[in-house]
Coordinates of C-alpha atoms in Angstrom, one line a residue:
M136 CA 241.1 37.1 224.4
E137 CA 244.4 37.5 223.2
D138 CA 243.3 35.8 219.6
S139 CA 240.0 38.4 219.6
E140 CA 242.1 42.0 219.6
P141 CA 243.6 41.0 216.3
E142 CA 240.2 40.0 214.8
R143 CA 238.7 43.7 215.6
K144 CA 241.8 45.6 214.5
R145 CA 240.9 43.3 211.0
A146 CA 237.1 44.5 211.3
R147 CA 238.2 48.0 211.8
T148 CA 240.5 48.0 208.8
D149 CA 238.0 46.9 206.6
E150 CA 235.6 49.3 207.6
A151 CA 238.2 52.0 206.8
T152 CA 238.9 50.2 203.3
A153 CA 235.0 50.1 202.4
T154 CA 234.6 53.6 203.7
G155 CA 237.5 54.8 201.1
S156 CA 235.9 53.0 198.1
R157 CA 232.5 54.5 198.8
S158 CA 234.2 57.6 198.8
E159 CA 236.1 57.3 195.4
T160 CA 232.9 56.1 193.8
E161 CA 230.9 59.2 194.8
D162 CA 233.7 61.1 193.4
E163 CA 233.4 59.1 189.9
D164 CA 230.0 59.8 190.4
D165 CA 230.5 63.8 191.0
E166 CA 232.5 63.9 187.8
D167 CA 230.0 62.0 185.5
Y168 CA 227.1 64.3 186.8
V169 CA 225.1 65.7 183.8
P170 CA 222.5 68.8 185.2
Y171 CA 219.1 68.1 184.4
V172 CA 217.5 69.7 181.3
P173 CA 213.5 70.2 181.2
L174 CA 211.9 68.3 178.3
R175 CA 210.7 71.1 176.5
Q176 CA 214.1 72.8 176.4
R177 CA 216.0 69.6 175.0
R178 CA 212.9 69.2 172.4
Q179 CA 213.8 72.7 171.0
L180 CA 217.3 71.9 170.9
L181 CA 216.8 68.7 169.1
L182 CA 214.4 70.6 166.8
Q183 CA 216.8 73.2 165.9
K184 CA 219.8 70.4 165.1
L185 CA 217.1 68.7 163.0
L186 CA 216.5 72.1 161.0
Q187 CA 219.9 73.3 161.0
R188 CA 221.1 69.6 159.2
R189 CA 218.2 69.9 156.5
R190 CA 219.1 73.6 155.5
K191 CA 222.9 72.4 155.1
G192 CA 221.8 69.2 153.1
A193 CA 219.7 71.3 150.6
A194 CA 222.2 74.2 150.2
E195 CA 224.9 71.4 149.3
E196 CA 222.6 69.9 146.8
E197 CA 222.1 73.3 145.3
Q198 CA 225.6 73.9 145.0
Q199 CA 226.2 70.9 143.7
D200 CA 223.6 71.4 140.8
S201 CA 224.7 74.5 139.9
G202 CA 228.4 73.9 140.0
S203 CA 229.6 76.2 142.7
E204 CA 232.0 75.4 145.5
P205 CA 230.6 74.1 148.8
R206 CA 230.3 77.1 151.4
G207 CA 231.3 76.4 155.4
D208 CA 229.2 77.1 158.0
E209 CA 229.6 80.6 158.5
D210 CA 226.3 81.7 156.6
D211 CA 224.3 78.8 158.6
I212 CA 222.2 81.1 161.8
P213 CA 220.5 79.1 163.8
L214 CA 216.9 79.5 164.0
G215 CA 215.0 80.7 167.4
P216 CA 215.7 83.6 169.8
Q217 CA 219.4 85.0 170.1
S218 CA 220.8 87.4 172.4
N219 CA 223.1 89.4 169.7
V220 CA 220.9 89.1 166.5
S221 CA 217.0 90.8 166.1
L222 CA 214.2 88.8 165.0
L223 CA 214.0 91.8 162.1
D224 CA 217.7 91.1 161.0
Q225 CA 217.1 87.3 161.0
H226 CA 214.5 87.8 158.7
Q227 CA 216.1 90.3 156.4
H228 CA 219.1 87.4 156.0
L229 CA 216.5 84.7 155.2
K230 CA 215.0 86.8 152.5
E231 CA 218.4 88.0 151.0
K232 CA 219.5 84.1 150.9
A233 CA 215.9 83.4 149.3
E234 CA 216.2 85.7 146.5
A235 CA 220.0 84.9 146.2
R236 CA 218.6 80.8 145.4
K237 CA 216.1 82.4 143.2
E238 CA 218.6 84.3 140.9
S239 CA 221.0 81.2 141.0
A240 CA 217.7 79.2 139.4
K241 CA 217.4 81.9 137.1
E242 CA 220.6 81.5 135.7
K243 CA 220.5 77.9 135.7
Q244 CA 217.4 78.4 133.5
L245 CA 219.1 81.0 131.0
K246 CA 222.3 78.5 130.5
E247 CA 219.7 76.1 129.8
E248 CA 217.8 77.6 127.5
E249 CA 220.9 78.8 125.5
K250 CA 221.6 75.1 125.1
I251 CA 218.6 74.2 123.9
L252 CA 218.3 77.0 121.5
E253 CA 222.0 75.9 120.1
S254 CA 220.7 72.6 119.6
V255 CA 217.9 73.8 117.5
A256 CA 219.7 76.2 115.8
E257 CA 220.6 75.7 112.2
G258 CA 224.3 74.6 111.7
R259 CA 224.4 76.2 107.9
A260 CA 224.3 79.4 106.8
L261 CA 221.3 80.6 105.0
M262 CA 223.9 81.0 101.8
S263 CA 223.9 78.9 98.4
V264 CA 225.7 75.7 98.1
K265 CA 228.1 77.7 95.8
E266 CA 229.0 80.1 98.3
M267 CA 229.4 77.8 100.9
A268 CA 232.0 75.6 99.5
K269 CA 233.9 78.6 97.6
G270 CA 233.9 80.5 100.9
I271 CA 232.4 83.6 99.4
T272 CA 231.4 86.4 101.9
Y273 CA 230.8 90.1 101.6
D274 CA 232.0 92.5 103.9
D275 CA 230.4 95.9 102.7
P276 CA 226.8 96.7 101.9
I277 CA 226.1 97.4 98.2
K278 CA 226.6 101.3 97.1
T279 CA 224.1 103.1 95.9
S280 CA 224.0 106.6 94.6
W281 CA 221.3 107.7 96.9
T282 CA 222.0 110.3 99.9
P283 CA 219.5 111.5 102.4
P284 CA 219.1 115.3 102.0
R285 CA 221.8 117.7 103.0
Y286 CA 219.6 119.1 105.7
V287 CA 218.7 115.9 106.9
L288 CA 222.5 114.8 107.1
S289 CA 223.0 118.3 109.2
M290 CA 220.8 117.4 111.9
S291 CA 222.4 116.0 115.1
E292 CA 222.0 112.0 116.4
E293 CA 219.6 113.4 119.0
R294 CA 217.2 114.4 117.3
H295 CA 217.2 111.6 114.8
E296 CA 216.6 109.6 118.3
R297 CA 213.7 111.6 119.0
V298 CA 212.1 111.0 116.2
R299 CA 212.5 107.2 116.7
K300 CA 211.5 107.3 120.3
K301 CA 208.3 109.0 119.0
Y302 CA 207.2 106.7 116.7
H303 CA 208.3 103.7 118.7
I304 CA 210.8 102.5 116.0
L305 CA 213.9 100.3 117.5
V306 CA 216.7 99.8 115.6
E307 CA 220.2 97.5 115.7
G308 CA 223.1 97.8 113.7
D309 CA 226.0 100.0 112.5
G310 CA 225.7 103.4 110.3
I311 CA 222.2 103.5 110.6
P312 CA 220.8 106.0 108.2
P313 CA 218.4 108.9 109.3
P314 CA 214.7 108.6 109.7
I315 CA 212.8 110.5 106.8
K316 CA 209.0 111.8 107.5
S317 CA 208.0 112.3 103.8
F318 CA 208.4 111.0 100.5
K319 CA 209.0 114.1 98.8
E320 CA 212.5 114.3 101.3
M321 CA 213.1 110.5 100.1
K322 CA 213.7 112.1 96.8
F323 CA 211.2 109.8 95.1
P324 CA 210.4 110.4 91.5
A325 CA 207.4 113.0 90.8
A326 CA 205.6 109.8 88.9
I327 CA 205.7 107.8 92.0
L328 CA 204.6 110.3 94.2
R329 CA 201.8 110.9 92.2
G330 CA 200.7 107.2 92.1
L331 CA 201.0 107.0 96.3
K332 CA 198.4 110.1 96.1
K333 CA 195.8 108.3 93.9
K334 CA 196.5 105.3 96.4
G335 CA 196.0 107.7 99.1
I336 CA 199.1 107.2 100.5
H337 CA 200.5 110.9 101.8
H338 CA 202.7 110.0 104.8
P339 CA 204.9 107.0 105.4
T340 CA 204.0 104.9 108.6
P341 CA 206.7 104.4 111.6
I342 CA 208.5 101.3 109.4
Q343 CA 208.6 103.1 106.2
I344 CA 210.0 106.2 107.9
Q345 CA 213.1 104.2 109.0
G346 CA 213.0 101.4 106.7
I347 CA 212.8 103.2 103.1
P348 CA 215.9 105.2 103.5
T349 CA 217.6 102.0 104.7
I350 CA 216.5 100.6 101.7
L351 CA 217.6 103.3 99.2
S352 CA 221.2 103.2 101.1
G353 CA 221.8 99.8 99.9
R354 CA 221.5 98.2 103.4
D355 CA 220.2 94.8 104.1
M356 CA 217.4 94.8 106.3
I357 CA 215.5 93.1 108.8
G358 CA 211.9 94.8 109.3
I359 CA 209.6 93.8 112.1
A360 CA 206.0 95.6 112.5
F361 CA 202.5 94.7 113.3
T362 CA 200.0 93.6 110.7
G363 CA 198.9 96.4 108.6
S364 CA 201.9 98.9 109.1
G365 CA 203.5 99.1 105.4
K366 CA 205.6 96.2 104.9
T367 CA 204.6 95.5 101.8
L368 CA 204.9 98.6 100.0
E369 CA 208.3 99.2 101.5
D370 CA 209.8 96.1 100.3
S371 CA 208.3 97.0 96.8
S372 CA 209.3 100.9 96.9
P373 CA 211.3 100.8 93.6
L374 CA 208.4 99.6 91.5
L375 CA 207.4 100.4 88.3
R376 CA 206.6 97.2 86.2
C377 CA 206.1 94.0 87.9
A378 CA 205.3 90.4 86.9
L379 CA 203.4 87.9 89.0
C380 CA 204.9 84.2 88.8
I381 CA 202.8 81.8 91.1
G382 CA 201.8 78.0 90.5
G383 CA 198.3 77.3 89.3
M384 CA 198.5 80.0 86.7
S385 CA 199.7 80.0 83.0
V386 CA 203.3 80.0 82.4
K387 CA 202.6 81.5 79.2
E388 CA 200.9 84.3 80.2
Q389 CA 203.4 85.0 82.8
M390 CA 206.4 85.0 80.6
E391 CA 204.7 87.4 78.0
T392 CA 204.5 89.8 80.6
I393 CA 208.4 89.5 81.6
R394 CA 209.4 89.7 77.7
H395 CA 208.0 93.1 77.8
G396 CA 210.4 94.0 80.4
V397 CA 209.8 94.4 84.3
H398 CA 211.5 96.2 87.4
M399 CA 210.5 93.7 90.1
M400 CA 209.0 90.0 89.7
V401 CA 206.8 89.0 92.6
A402 CA 207.1 85.1 92.9
T403 CA 206.5 82.2 94.9
P404 CA 209.4 79.8 95.9
G405 CA 208.3 76.9 93.8
R406 CA 207.4 78.7 90.8
L407 CA 210.2 81.0 90.7
M408 CA 213.0 77.9 90.9
D409 CA 210.8 76.1 87.9
L410 CA 211.3 79.0 85.8
L411 CA 215.2 79.0 86.5
Q412 CA 215.6 75.7 86.4
K413 CA 213.9 76.1 82.6
K414 CA 216.3 78.9 82.1
M415 CA 213.3 80.8 81.0
V416 CA 214.2 83.7 84.1
S417 CA 217.6 85.1 84.5
L418 CA 219.1 86.6 87.9
D419 CA 222.6 87.8 86.6
I420 CA 221.9 91.3 87.1
C421 CA 219.2 90.9 89.7
R422 CA 220.5 92.9 93.0
Y423 CA 217.6 93.2 95.1
L424 CA 215.6 90.3 97.3
A425 CA 213.1 91.0 99.3
L426 CA 211.4 88.1 101.7
D427 CA 207.9 88.8 102.7
E428 CA 206.7 86.8 105.6
A429 CA 210.0 85.7 105.9
D430 CA 210.0 84.0 109.4
R431 CA 206.8 81.3 108.1
M432 CA 208.9 81.0 104.8
I433 CA 212.2 79.6 106.8
D434 CA 210.0 77.9 109.3
M435 CA 207.5 76.0 107.0
G436 CA 210.4 74.1 104.9
F437 CA 211.0 76.7 102.1
E438 CA 214.6 76.9 103.4
G439 CA 215.9 74.4 100.6
D440 CA 214.3 76.4 98.3
I441 CA 215.7 79.9 99.0
R442 CA 219.1 78.3 99.2
T443 CA 218.8 77.3 95.6
I444 CA 217.6 80.3 94.5
F445 CA 220.4 82.3 95.9
S446 CA 222.6 80.2 93.7
Y447 CA 221.6 81.6 90.8
F448 CA 222.7 85.3 91.9
K449 CA 225.8 86.1 89.9
G450 CA 227.1 88.8 92.4
Q451 CA 226.2 90.4 95.6
R452 CA 222.6 91.1 96.4
Q453 CA 220.7 93.6 98.5
T454 CA 218.4 91.0 100.8
L455 CA 215.0 92.4 102.8
L456 CA 213.3 90.3 105.3
F457 CA 209.7 91.2 106.6
S458 CA 207.5 90.0 108.7
A459 CA 205.2 90.8 111.8
T460 CA 206.3 87.7 113.6
M461 CA 210.0 86.9 113.6
P462 CA 211.7 84.7 116.5
K463 CA 215.1 84.9 118.0
K464 CA 215.9 81.8 116.6
I465 CA 214.6 83.2 113.0
Q466 CA 216.2 86.3 113.3
N467 CA 219.6 84.4 114.1
F468 CA 219.4 82.3 111.6
A469 CA 218.3 84.9 108.8
K470 CA 221.0 87.3 109.8
S471 CA 223.7 84.5 108.0
A472 CA 222.5 85.5 104.7
L473 CA 222.7 89.3 105.7
V474 CA 225.6 91.4 105.2
K475 CA 226.1 94.1 108.1
P476 CA 222.2 94.0 108.7
V477 CA 219.9 96.8 110.1
T478 CA 217.3 95.2 112.3
I479 CA 214.1 97.6 112.4
N480 CA 211.1 97.2 114.8
V481 CA 208.2 98.6 115.6
G482 CA 206.5 97.5 118.6
R483 CA 207.5 93.3 119.8
A484 CA 208.0 91.2 117.2
G485 CA 204.7 88.9 117.4
A486 CA 202.6 92.0 119.2
A487 CA 199.0 91.7 118.0
S488 CA 198.3 95.1 116.2
L489 CA 196.6 97.7 118.8
D490 CA 194.0 98.9 116.2
V491 CA 192.3 95.6 116.5
I492 CA 189.6 94.7 119.4
Q493 CA 190.1 91.6 120.8
E494 CA 187.4 89.5 122.1
V495 CA 187.7 85.7 123.5
E496 CA 184.4 84.0 124.1
Y497 CA 183.9 80.5 125.4
V498 CA 181.8 78.6 123.1
K499 CA 180.8 74.7 123.2
E500 CA 182.0 72.5 120.3
E501 CA 178.4 71.7 119.5
A502 CA 177.2 75.5 119.4
K503 CA 179.7 77.1 117.5
M504 CA 177.8 77.0 114.0
V505 CA 175.0 78.7 115.7
Y506 CA 176.7 81.3 117.5
L507 CA 178.5 82.2 114.5
L508 CA 175.6 83.6 112.7
E509 CA 175.1 85.9 115.8
C510 CA 178.4 87.2 115.7
L511 CA 177.8 88.4 112.3
Q512 CA 175.9 90.7 113.2
K513 CA 178.4 92.7 115.4
T514 CA 179.5 94.9 112.1
P515 CA 178.7 95.2 108.4
P516 CA 180.5 92.9 106.0
P517 CA 182.8 92.3 104.6
V518 CA 183.9 89.7 107.2
L519 CA 186.4 87.3 107.4
I520 CA 186.0 83.7 109.1
F521 CA 189.3 81.5 109.9
A522 CA 188.9 77.9 110.6
E523 CA 192.0 75.2 111.0
K524 CA 190.9 72.3 108.8
K525 CA 189.6 72.4 105.6
A526 CA 186.8 70.3 106.1
D527 CA 185.2 73.1 108.6
V528 CA 185.7 75.3 106.2
D529 CA 183.5 73.5 103.8
A530 CA 181.3 73.3 106.5
I531 CA 181.2 76.5 107.7
H532 CA 180.6 77.6 103.6
E533 CA 177.9 75.3 103.4
Y534 CA 175.8 76.4 106.4
L535 CA 176.4 79.9 105.5
L536 CA 175.0 79.4 101.8
L537 CA 171.6 77.6 103.5
K538 CA 171.2 80.3 105.8
G539 CA 171.1 83.0 102.8
V540 CA 174.4 84.4 103.3
E541 CA 176.7 85.2 100.0
A542 CA 179.8 83.6 101.1
V543 CA 182.9 81.9 99.3
A544 CA 185.7 79.8 100.4
I545 CA 189.1 79.0 100.0
H546 CA 191.7 76.4 101.3
G547 CA 194.8 74.3 100.5
G548 CA 192.5 71.9 98.3
K549 CA 190.9 74.5 95.7
D550 CA 193.0 75.2 93.0
Q551 CA 194.6 78.4 92.2
E552 CA 191.7 79.8 90.0
E553 CA 189.0 79.0 92.2
R554 CA 190.6 81.0 95.0
T555 CA 191.5 84.0 92.9
K556 CA 187.8 84.2 91.9
A557 CA 186.6 83.5 95.4
I558 CA 189.0 86.7 96.7
E559 CA 188.3 88.9 93.7
A560 CA 184.2 88.6 94.6
F561 CA 185.0 89.1 97.9
R562 CA 187.4 92.0 96.9
E563 CA 185.0 93.5 95.0
G564 CA 182.1 93.4 97.4
K565 CA 180.3 90.7 95.5
K566 CA 180.4 88.1 98.8
D567 CA 179.8 89.1 102.4
V568 CA 181.7 86.6 103.6
L569 CA 185.0 84.8 103.3
V570 CA 185.6 81.5 104.7
A571 CA 189.1 80.4 104.8
T572 CA 192.1 78.4 106.1
D573 CA 195.1 80.0 107.3
V574 CA 196.3 80.6 103.3
A575 CA 194.3 83.9 103.6
S576 CA 196.2 84.8 106.8
K577 CA 199.5 86.1 105.7
G578 CA 199.9 88.6 102.9
L579 CA 196.3 89.6 101.6
D580 CA 195.2 92.9 102.4
F581 CA 191.3 93.5 102.4
P582 CA 190.9 97.4 103.8
A583 CA 187.1 97.2 104.3
I584 CA 187.3 94.5 106.6
Q585 CA 186.3 95.7 110.2
H586 CA 185.4 92.0 111.6
V587 CA 187.5 88.3 111.6
I588 CA 186.1 85.3 113.4
N589 CA 188.4 82.8 114.4
Y590 CA 186.3 79.9 114.4
D591 CA 188.5 77.8 116.5
M592 CA 191.9 78.7 118.1
P593 CA 194.9 77.8 116.0
E594 CA 197.7 75.8 117.1
E595 CA 200.4 78.4 117.3
I596 CA 200.3 82.3 118.3
E597 CA 201.8 83.0 115.6
N598 CA 199.1 82.0 113.3
Y599 CA 196.3 84.0 115.7
V600 CA 198.5 87.3 114.9
H601 CA 198.4 86.8 111.4
R602 CA 194.3 86.1 111.4
I603 CA 193.2 89.1 113.5
G604 CA 195.9 91.0 111.2
R605 CA 193.3 91.1 108.3
T606 CA 191.3 93.9 109.8
G607 CA 192.6 97.1 111.6
R608 CA 194.7 97.9 108.6
S609 CA 196.2 101.5 107.8
G610 CA 195.3 103.1 111.0
N611 CA 191.4 101.7 110.4
T612 CA 189.7 100.0 113.7
G613 CA 188.8 96.4 113.4
I614 CA 187.5 93.7 115.7
A615 CA 188.5 90.0 116.1
T616 CA 186.3 87.4 117.5
T617 CA 187.8 84.1 119.0
F618 CA 186.0 80.8 119.9
I619 CA 187.7 78.5 122.7
N620 CA 187.0 76.4 124.4
K621 CA 188.3 72.7 126.4
A622 CA 189.4 71.3 123.2
C623 CA 192.2 74.3 123.1
D624 CA 195.7 73.6 123.8
E625 CA 196.3 75.0 127.4
S626 CA 199.7 76.3 126.3
V627 CA 198.2 78.2 123.5
L628 CA 195.5 79.8 125.6
M629 CA 198.3 80.6 127.9
D630 CA 200.1 82.5 125.1
L631 CA 196.6 84.1 124.2
K632 CA 196.6 85.3 127.8
A633 CA 199.7 87.1 127.7
L634 CA 199.2 88.4 124.3
L635 CA 195.6 90.4 125.3
L636 CA 197.5 91.7 128.7
E637 CA 200.3 93.0 126.2
A638 CA 197.6 94.6 124.2
K639 CA 195.4 96.1 127.2
Q640 CA 192.6 94.0 126.1
K641 CA 190.0 92.5 128.0
V642 CA 190.6 89.0 129.5
P643 CA 187.7 86.7 129.8
P644 CA 187.4 84.6 133.5
V645 CA 188.0 81.2 131.3
L646 CA 191.5 82.6 130.8
Q647 CA 192.2 84.6 133.8
V648 CA 192.1 81.5 135.9
L649 CA 195.2 80.1 133.9
H650 CA 198.4 80.2 135.8
C651 CA 201.7 78.9 134.4
G652 CA 203.6 78.6 137.6
D653 CA 206.1 81.3 138.6
E654 CA 205.3 84.2 136.0
S655 CA 208.3 86.3 137.2
M656 CA 210.4 83.4 135.1
L657 CA 208.6 84.3 131.9
D658 CA 210.8 87.8 131.6
I659 CA 214.5 86.5 132.5
G660 CA 217.4 86.9 130.0
G661 CA 216.0 90.4 129.1
E662 CA 213.6 88.8 126.6
R663 CA 210.0 87.5 127.4
G664 CA 208.1 84.5 126.3
C665 CA 209.7 81.6 124.0
A666 CA 213.1 82.2 121.9
F667 CA 211.5 79.5 119.6
C668 CA 207.9 80.0 118.7
G669 CA 207.4 83.9 120.0
G670 CA 204.8 82.8 122.3
L671 CA 204.4 85.2 125.5
G672 CA 202.8 82.4 127.7
H673 CA 205.8 79.8 128.1
R674 CA 209.6 79.6 127.8
I675 CA 211.6 77.2 125.3
T676 CA 211.9 74.7 128.0
D677 CA 208.3 74.1 128.1
C678 CA 207.6 74.7 123.9
P679 CA 204.8 72.6 122.3
K680 CA 205.9 73.7 119.0
L681 CA 209.7 72.6 119.7
E682 CA 208.4 69.2 121.5
A683 CA 206.6 68.4 118.3
M684 CA 209.3 69.3 116.4
Q685 CA 211.5 66.8 118.4
T686 CA 209.0 64.3 118.6
K687 CA 208.5 64.1 114.6
Q688 CA 212.2 64.0 114.1
V689 CA 212.5 61.0 116.2
S690 CA 209.6 59.3 115.0
N691 CA 211.7 59.8 111.3
I692 CA 214.8 58.1 112.2
G693 CA 215.1 54.4 110.8
R694 CA 212.3 55.1 108.1
K695 CA 213.0 54.7 104.5
D696 CA 213.0 57.9 102.5
Y697 CA 210.2 57.1 100.4
L698 CA 211.0 60.4 98.1
A699 CA 214.1 59.5 97.1
H700 CA 214.5 59.0 93.5
S701 CA 216.8 56.5 93.7
S702 CA 220.0 54.8 95.2
M703 CA 222.0 57.7 94.5
D704 CA 219.4 59.9 97.0
F705 CA 220.2 57.7 99.8

C-alpha cells in the first residue's frame, strides 16, 4: 500500500505536465492562426499584384529607353474599386498617363529624325572650292539702286502683312521688302511693260508680288510655289536679250548670239561648264545667278557642277533658287550658298496646284493601253502622256500612230534635235498628243494643255507633282488622270492619298483602304511628312528614297572606280 501511493502521485504529476504542454501548443497555434479568405477574393488580390508588377516593369523599360530617371511608386494607382477615388478619376488619371507616354514617344521620334537628317546632310556648304579654301564669306547682300515707291515705304507693316495673308504668301528672313501689286509700281521700264502686255501678262502672280521686289532689292532668295505660278518669269525679270546654251545644239550658233551681247544666258550646267573651261564665256562681271528647279538639280547629282560654276565668279553674286518642290533637306543645304536669304513660299512646298482636277483610277497592267484611248476622249487636244520607262513611251507612241492619233514622243534616248522638233510640232498644234518621260515634267510650259495622263505612277511623289503641273497653268483649269495598280509601291500610294486629301480631291476606294499606322505621327514637329523627299504619307524614318540611297551607297563600298582616268584620281 505504501508503495502504490507515490506511483499515484507521479501519474498526477505526469498528467499535469501533459495538460500544460497541450495548452502551450494551443497558444502557439493561436498566434499562427491566419483568417480564412474566400477563394474569389484571393484571386482578385493576386491579379492586382500581377497587373501592378507588369505596369511597373513596362514603365521602367520605357524610362530606360528615354533616358529619364526611374519613378517611384507614388504614380502607381492600384486597380479595382477604391473607397477614396472614383472610377471617373481613375479613368482620367490613366488617360493622362497614356497621353504623356504618347508625347514622350513623339519626342523620341523627333530626336531620331533629327539624327537621320544630320547624318544625310551635306557637310560642305554649297560654295566653290576657292571660296571654302580661302574662307571667303559675305555678310551683306548686294546693294542696288532700286527702291520701292515712297508711298509703299510709308505703309505700315500691318498693311504689308494683310497683303501677304490675302495672297497666301509666307515669308522668312530679315529686312523683307514690301509686297507690290502692280508692275508699274515696281518701276519697270515702259518697254518691258509693253512687252508684258503683248504676252497677255497684266498683273503679277502671288510669287511675283513678293518675289520681284526682293530680287530688285538685291537680296538672295528661295522661291517656292506651285507649278504654273510664274516663277520662271520672275527669275528672268531683268531679261532684254538672252542666249540659249544647251547640249546637243551647235556651239557656233550659240556663240554668235553671245558675241552680239546678251543680258542673260539660259544654260544647262554641262554646256555652261564646257564653255567656261574653254574660256569661250567669262563670268567676271556676272552678278546674277538663278537656279530653276533647284531641288532637282541638287538632288540629281549636279551639285559638283554647280560648285565648279561658282568658282568662275570673281566677286559676290545675287543667287536665286526656284522650285515647286523643295524638301527641308534641300532648303537647309541651299541656304549655305546664300547671303541672308529671303524664303518666299506660296502654299506648302511640294503641294499640287489647286487648279488641277486629279483623277486616280485603278487599271490593270494589261488593260492600260486600251483604256488610254478612252481617257483621250475626256478633253480636246492637246494632251500630254507621261510614262516612267523609255520603252513604254515608244510603245505608246507606236500604238497611238496605229490608231490614227497624231502623236510625237520625247525621252532621254532621243537627241536634242529630235526633241526640239517634237516639242515645236506639239506647241504649234501640228500634233495632238505628246508622249514623254519625266524629261518633259519640269520647266516646259504648254498653256493650252487641258489634260495630263500618267500612264504609270512615278517612283517619287515629287515627279508626280511636276507631271500634273504641266496643266492648270496661269489660272486655267486642267485634268490629271493617273493609272495605278498592284505594281505601284505602297509608300508612294500613301503619299498620293495624302496629296489628294490636302488638295480636297476625290480619293478612290483603292486608296481609302490604305493606312500607315498611327497617322498622328505624321504631323509631329510642326512639319507634316518626310523632311528628306517631301512625301506626306510617311516620315523620314520610313522614307523609301532615303533607304534606296543608303542601299546604293553600301553596295558601292569597296568597288573599283571605273570612271577614274588615272591612279591620281583614286
